[in-house]
């Protein structure tokens, strides 16, 4: 069994195969799992990058039927049942595609060149470094503030955009205000741009209201019903003609299936997700399962399941179970998603939680639930302790962790 | 007062000026201080990179006469007393040059292109990533082991080389043996190459003997009296004709003053260090102090002070005191180095310590002293707690921390 991708779906599949009489080989271009829900905290200097990454081999050190291959999947030879990679080819009997999703810029002019993203650890480090570098530029020459150097525009009012906006105003208002006390930090601005008329599309009215009110009260300039037309290195142009001078543009607006979906040349829907039947398999290849963000699983009402962690985990478990049933000669069972609810954090003492059966809450209680859930689902005891201590520190001191500018796109070397 | 460099010498100078009636501006190309003595642990996956770096502005948050500028110094205009940088120029009244040192390859063929170094956080991440990537390559295709993919050659038997060699064999023998249990990790090798006939030149015979014996007992192939002739991407050629197939070459053999010394065009000695008088000032400019690794301070016996942290800290304090005396119209006093001893760790329960008055020890006691001293001198309460917990974890479990491959020279991005 070859699993492509070390995200939530891939990990869940591999772990559920622990006692199955199969050899599991996981393939990923990185040698580590990224806990994506906390990427925004790495980008806003709340956590160290390595706190939310964990080496895949370390995770499965005790699972004897597991092995790993670091490689990028370029294609597939269905005849010989072999994945083509940037390294040696990888033959498979059963294939589980769990390669996840990437950012979709919708071909908006300038976004791919000048925008920053939040899908990988590199993205998070690049974003943090870029924003801090703007502050250093402004400290050296305050005139750049007039050109928007200290303005961060976040496009996309979903959970990622809301969480980032809330975390940036906190970073600016506390840690950076102290760091740059001789300089004009109060002129730093966070603008959250959303094309629809509300934030947090996946949530109900109470949650949307709480998020909007909280962000506005904390100083975020929220602009709903605003569509980005094009982007330059120093400005964001909206379709209504507004120009926002901004040194930083974060694009959190669109999601597209990983390029692995294209490489496999399987039937895809509009955003690149691979079409699966109700057993999570593709029509043409009955030994190929697709799970997580890269799968297009259509519900009876015609809608697609959302690209969120609980879906990925449940689909991973389901695929693993079907693989074992197939080995035992039993027919595959249809996948049924059990709604687990959703949550997003807006900042200190502010979050929104929606659970099944209409349980909803906002504010401090929701915030505590968010903290606990993320701590518990984070991979590895060591990471959990680090993150817990970082959070306790940040909470007690209003300070932030690592404010190192370590932009992988502009490293300097010693030699 | 402008201080160039945020290493031990620069920090010591700035802190000692806390109550002086001056404005302090520190300039560094990075926005953080790197705790260099622990870089080797980042390279060998014992610590996270961000545990040993700390934002300069964070360190001096409470020092009201302090400000920082992130910039690279390219030159100086002595007429207007202005530093030329990659950003706006920086005028100064008093200049403290504390830009440290970099690696010297002695122009050995291939080292600059194929060698890895250990002077910056990037170097440490690049080295860790490179070595782990070799293991991933070997897992995908074991034939590369015959070509030396799993052989790490470390050139230079000083403290850095000894510490690295000891830490690599531990990493290979425990964490990586478990990670790569289906593969041929036991064929991984660490070779320590030293040109003189002994390790740890700065230490006495007992310490040298302990380091050599311990490393050999733990599996390091120590080759003294071996001089590197040239290096290719896959091999190290010694002057005696020996060829060592090796996928990794770490160059820890030579130290050269930072390029800032060249940019300032002040009189330098052979390895680029700026020549200072006994008050740490340069002859031509009486308001220019040079401290730390970049200073060439000659003792009465004609030798230069070593490029180590205790010298840097003491010189920083001394320069700060002379700056204050100059403001008060008092003459400068000569610098006198107080020997503090030296220590190096070889691995678990093994280190060498030499203190003044002939106090020497090796083994477990020395190792504990090393741990405590490094924990205490590490910057920042938060980093201290992280490092302490990491060490406790590593010690108890034989596990290692972050084994993420995050090579800044080969990042992949999400978009």
Short mmCIF file of C-alpha atoms in Angstrom, two decimals, chain B residues 224-377:
data_model
loop_
_atom_site.label_atom_id
_atom_site.label_comp_id
_atom_site.label_asym_id
_atom_site.label_seq_id
_atom_site.Cartn_x
_atom_site.Cartn_y
_atom_site.Cartn_z
CA UNK B 224 45.19 13.07 12.73
CA UNK B 225 48.07 14.36 10.63
CA UNK B 226 45.79 14.32 7.60
CA UNK B 227 45.60 17.32 5.31
CA UNK B 228 42.78 17.86 2.82
CA UNK B 229 44.00 18.43 -0.71
CA UNK B 230 40.71 18.89 -2.55
CA UNK B 231 37.02 18.15 -2.31
CA UNK B 232 34.41 17.02 -4.83
CA UNK B 233 30.65 16.63 -4.27
CA UNK B 234 31.18 12.94 -3.51
CA UNK B 235 34.70 12.65 -2.15
CA UNK B 236 37.44 14.13 -0.01
CA UNK B 237 41.02 13.81 -1.27
CA UNK B 238 43.80 13.88 1.31
CA UNK B 239 47.30 15.05 0.53
CA UNK B 240 48.72 11.54 1.11
CA UNK B 241 46.59 10.27 -1.77
CA UNK B 242 43.80 8.74 0.31
CA UNK B 243 40.35 9.28 -1.19
CA UNK B 244 37.36 9.17 1.17
CA UNK B 245 34.01 8.80 -0.66
CA UNK B 246 31.76 11.17 1.26
CA UNK B 247 28.41 12.79 0.59
CA UNK B 248 28.97 15.40 3.29
CA UNK B 249 31.99 17.56 4.03
CA UNK B 250 31.89 19.87 7.03
CA UNK B 251 34.64 22.46 7.08
CA UNK B 252 35.44 23.44 10.66
CA UNK B 253 39.12 24.07 10.09
CA UNK B 254 39.66 27.75 9.55
CA UNK B 255 38.44 31.08 10.88
CA UNK B 256 38.71 34.41 9.13
CA UNK B 257 37.53 37.85 10.23
CA UNK B 258 34.16 39.03 8.96
CA UNK B 259 34.19 40.84 5.59
CA UNK B 260 33.24 43.95 7.57
CA UNK B 261 36.95 44.18 8.46
CA UNK B 262 37.80 44.52 4.77
CA UNK B 263 34.95 46.99 4.20
CA UNK B 264 36.31 49.31 6.88
CA UNK B 265 39.79 49.26 5.31
CA UNK B 266 41.58 49.34 8.66
CA UNK B 267 44.97 47.67 9.19
CA UNK B 268 44.49 43.90 9.44
CA UNK B 269 46.65 40.93 10.36
CA UNK B 270 47.00 37.77 8.29
CA UNK B 271 43.50 36.30 8.84
CA UNK B 272 41.77 39.65 8.41
CA UNK B 273 41.44 40.65 12.06
CA UNK B 274 41.70 44.40 12.69
CA UNK B 275 44.82 45.39 14.60
CA UNK B 276 44.03 47.14 17.90
CA UNK B 277 46.20 48.75 20.55
CA UNK B 278 46.10 47.74 24.21
CA UNK B 279 42.98 49.91 24.75
CA UNK B 280 41.10 48.04 21.95
CA UNK B 281 41.20 51.08 19.64
CA UNK B 282 42.66 51.37 16.15
CA UNK B 283 45.64 53.65 15.69
CA UNK B 284 44.17 56.01 13.09
CA UNK B 285 40.75 56.56 14.68
CA UNK B 286 40.67 57.03 18.42
CA UNK B 287 36.88 56.69 18.60
CA UNK B 288 36.83 53.30 16.92
CA UNK B 289 36.91 50.24 19.17
CA UNK B 290 37.26 46.70 17.87
CA UNK B 291 36.16 43.79 20.04
CA UNK B 292 35.64 40.04 19.84
CA UNK B 293 36.64 37.66 17.06
CA UNK B 294 37.29 40.47 14.60
CA UNK B 295 39.90 42.13 16.84
CA UNK B 296 43.59 41.22 16.72
CA UNK B 297 44.76 41.90 20.27
CA UNK B 298 48.40 41.03 20.71
CA UNK B 299 49.68 39.83 24.08
CA UNK B 300 53.13 40.73 25.40
CA UNK B 301 54.47 37.37 24.25
CA UNK B 302 53.52 38.25 20.68
CA UNK B 303 50.56 35.86 20.41
CA UNK B 304 47.01 36.93 19.59
CA UNK B 305 44.12 36.39 21.99
CA UNK B 306 42.00 33.41 20.89
CA UNK B 307 38.65 33.94 19.12
CA UNK B 308 36.41 32.67 21.90
CA UNK B 309 33.34 33.93 23.71
CA UNK B 310 34.97 34.91 27.05
CA UNK B 311 37.41 37.21 25.25
CA UNK B 312 34.53 38.77 23.29
CA UNK B 313 32.46 39.44 26.42
CA UNK B 314 35.35 40.91 28.39
CA UNK B 315 36.42 43.11 25.49
CA UNK B 316 32.84 44.31 25.05
CA UNK B 317 32.68 45.33 28.70
CA UNK B 318 36.07 47.00 28.47
CA UNK B 319 35.17 49.00 25.35
CA UNK B 320 31.93 50.18 26.98
CA UNK B 321 33.87 51.31 30.04
CA UNK B 322 36.41 53.22 27.92
CA UNK B 323 33.62 54.93 25.98
CA UNK B 324 32.19 56.17 29.24
CA UNK B 325 35.64 57.26 30.46
CA UNK B 326 36.19 59.17 27.22
CA UNK B 327 32.87 60.99 27.67
CA UNK B 328 33.99 61.89 31.18
CA UNK B 329 37.30 63.19 29.84
CA UNK B 330 39.34 60.37 31.39
CA UNK B 331 42.11 58.52 29.55
CA UNK B 332 41.56 54.99 28.25
CA UNK B 333 42.84 52.04 30.25
CA UNK B 334 44.58 49.01 28.76
CA UNK B 335 42.58 45.78 28.37
CA UNK B 336 43.71 42.78 30.36
CA UNK B 337 42.22 39.37 29.66
CA UNK B 338 41.30 37.25 32.64
CA UNK B 339 41.59 33.60 31.68
CA UNK B 340 38.26 31.84 32.29
CA UNK B 341 39.16 28.42 31.02
CA UNK B 342 37.70 26.43 28.19
CA UNK B 343 35.38 23.49 27.72
CA UNK B 344 34.14 21.26 24.96
CA UNK B 345 31.70 18.39 24.93
CA UNK B 346 32.36 15.12 23.18
CA UNK B 347 28.96 13.53 23.70
CA UNK B 348 26.80 11.93 26.33
CA UNK B 349 28.63 11.95 29.70
CA UNK B 350 31.82 13.09 28.01
CA UNK B 351 33.37 16.53 27.98
CA UNK B 352 36.60 18.27 28.82
CA UNK B 353 36.92 21.29 31.08
CA UNK B 354 40.03 23.31 31.88
CA UNK B 355 39.73 26.12 34.39
CA UNK B 356 42.33 28.55 35.70
CA UNK B 357 44.71 27.41 38.47
CA UNK B 358 45.11 24.01 36.88
CA UNK B 359 41.58 22.74 37.57
CA UNK B 360 40.92 20.15 34.92
CA UNK B 361 38.37 17.45 34.51
CA UNK B 362 36.91 15.12 31.93
CA UNK B 363 33.95 12.76 31.67
CA UNK B 364 30.58 13.05 33.38
CA UNK B 365 31.46 15.85 35.78
CA UNK B 366 32.85 17.97 32.95
CA UNK B 367 29.78 17.16 30.87
CA UNK B 368 27.46 18.40 33.63
CA UNK B 369 29.51 21.57 34.04
CA UNK B 370 29.28 22.15 30.29
CA UNK B 371 25.49 21.69 30.32
CA UNK B 372 24.98 24.07 33.22
CA UNK B 373 27.28 26.77 31.88
CA UNK B 374 25.67 26.78 28.44
CA UNK B 375 22.19 26.83 29.90
CA UNK B 376 23.04 29.77 32.14
CA UNK B 377 24.75 31.83 29.47
#
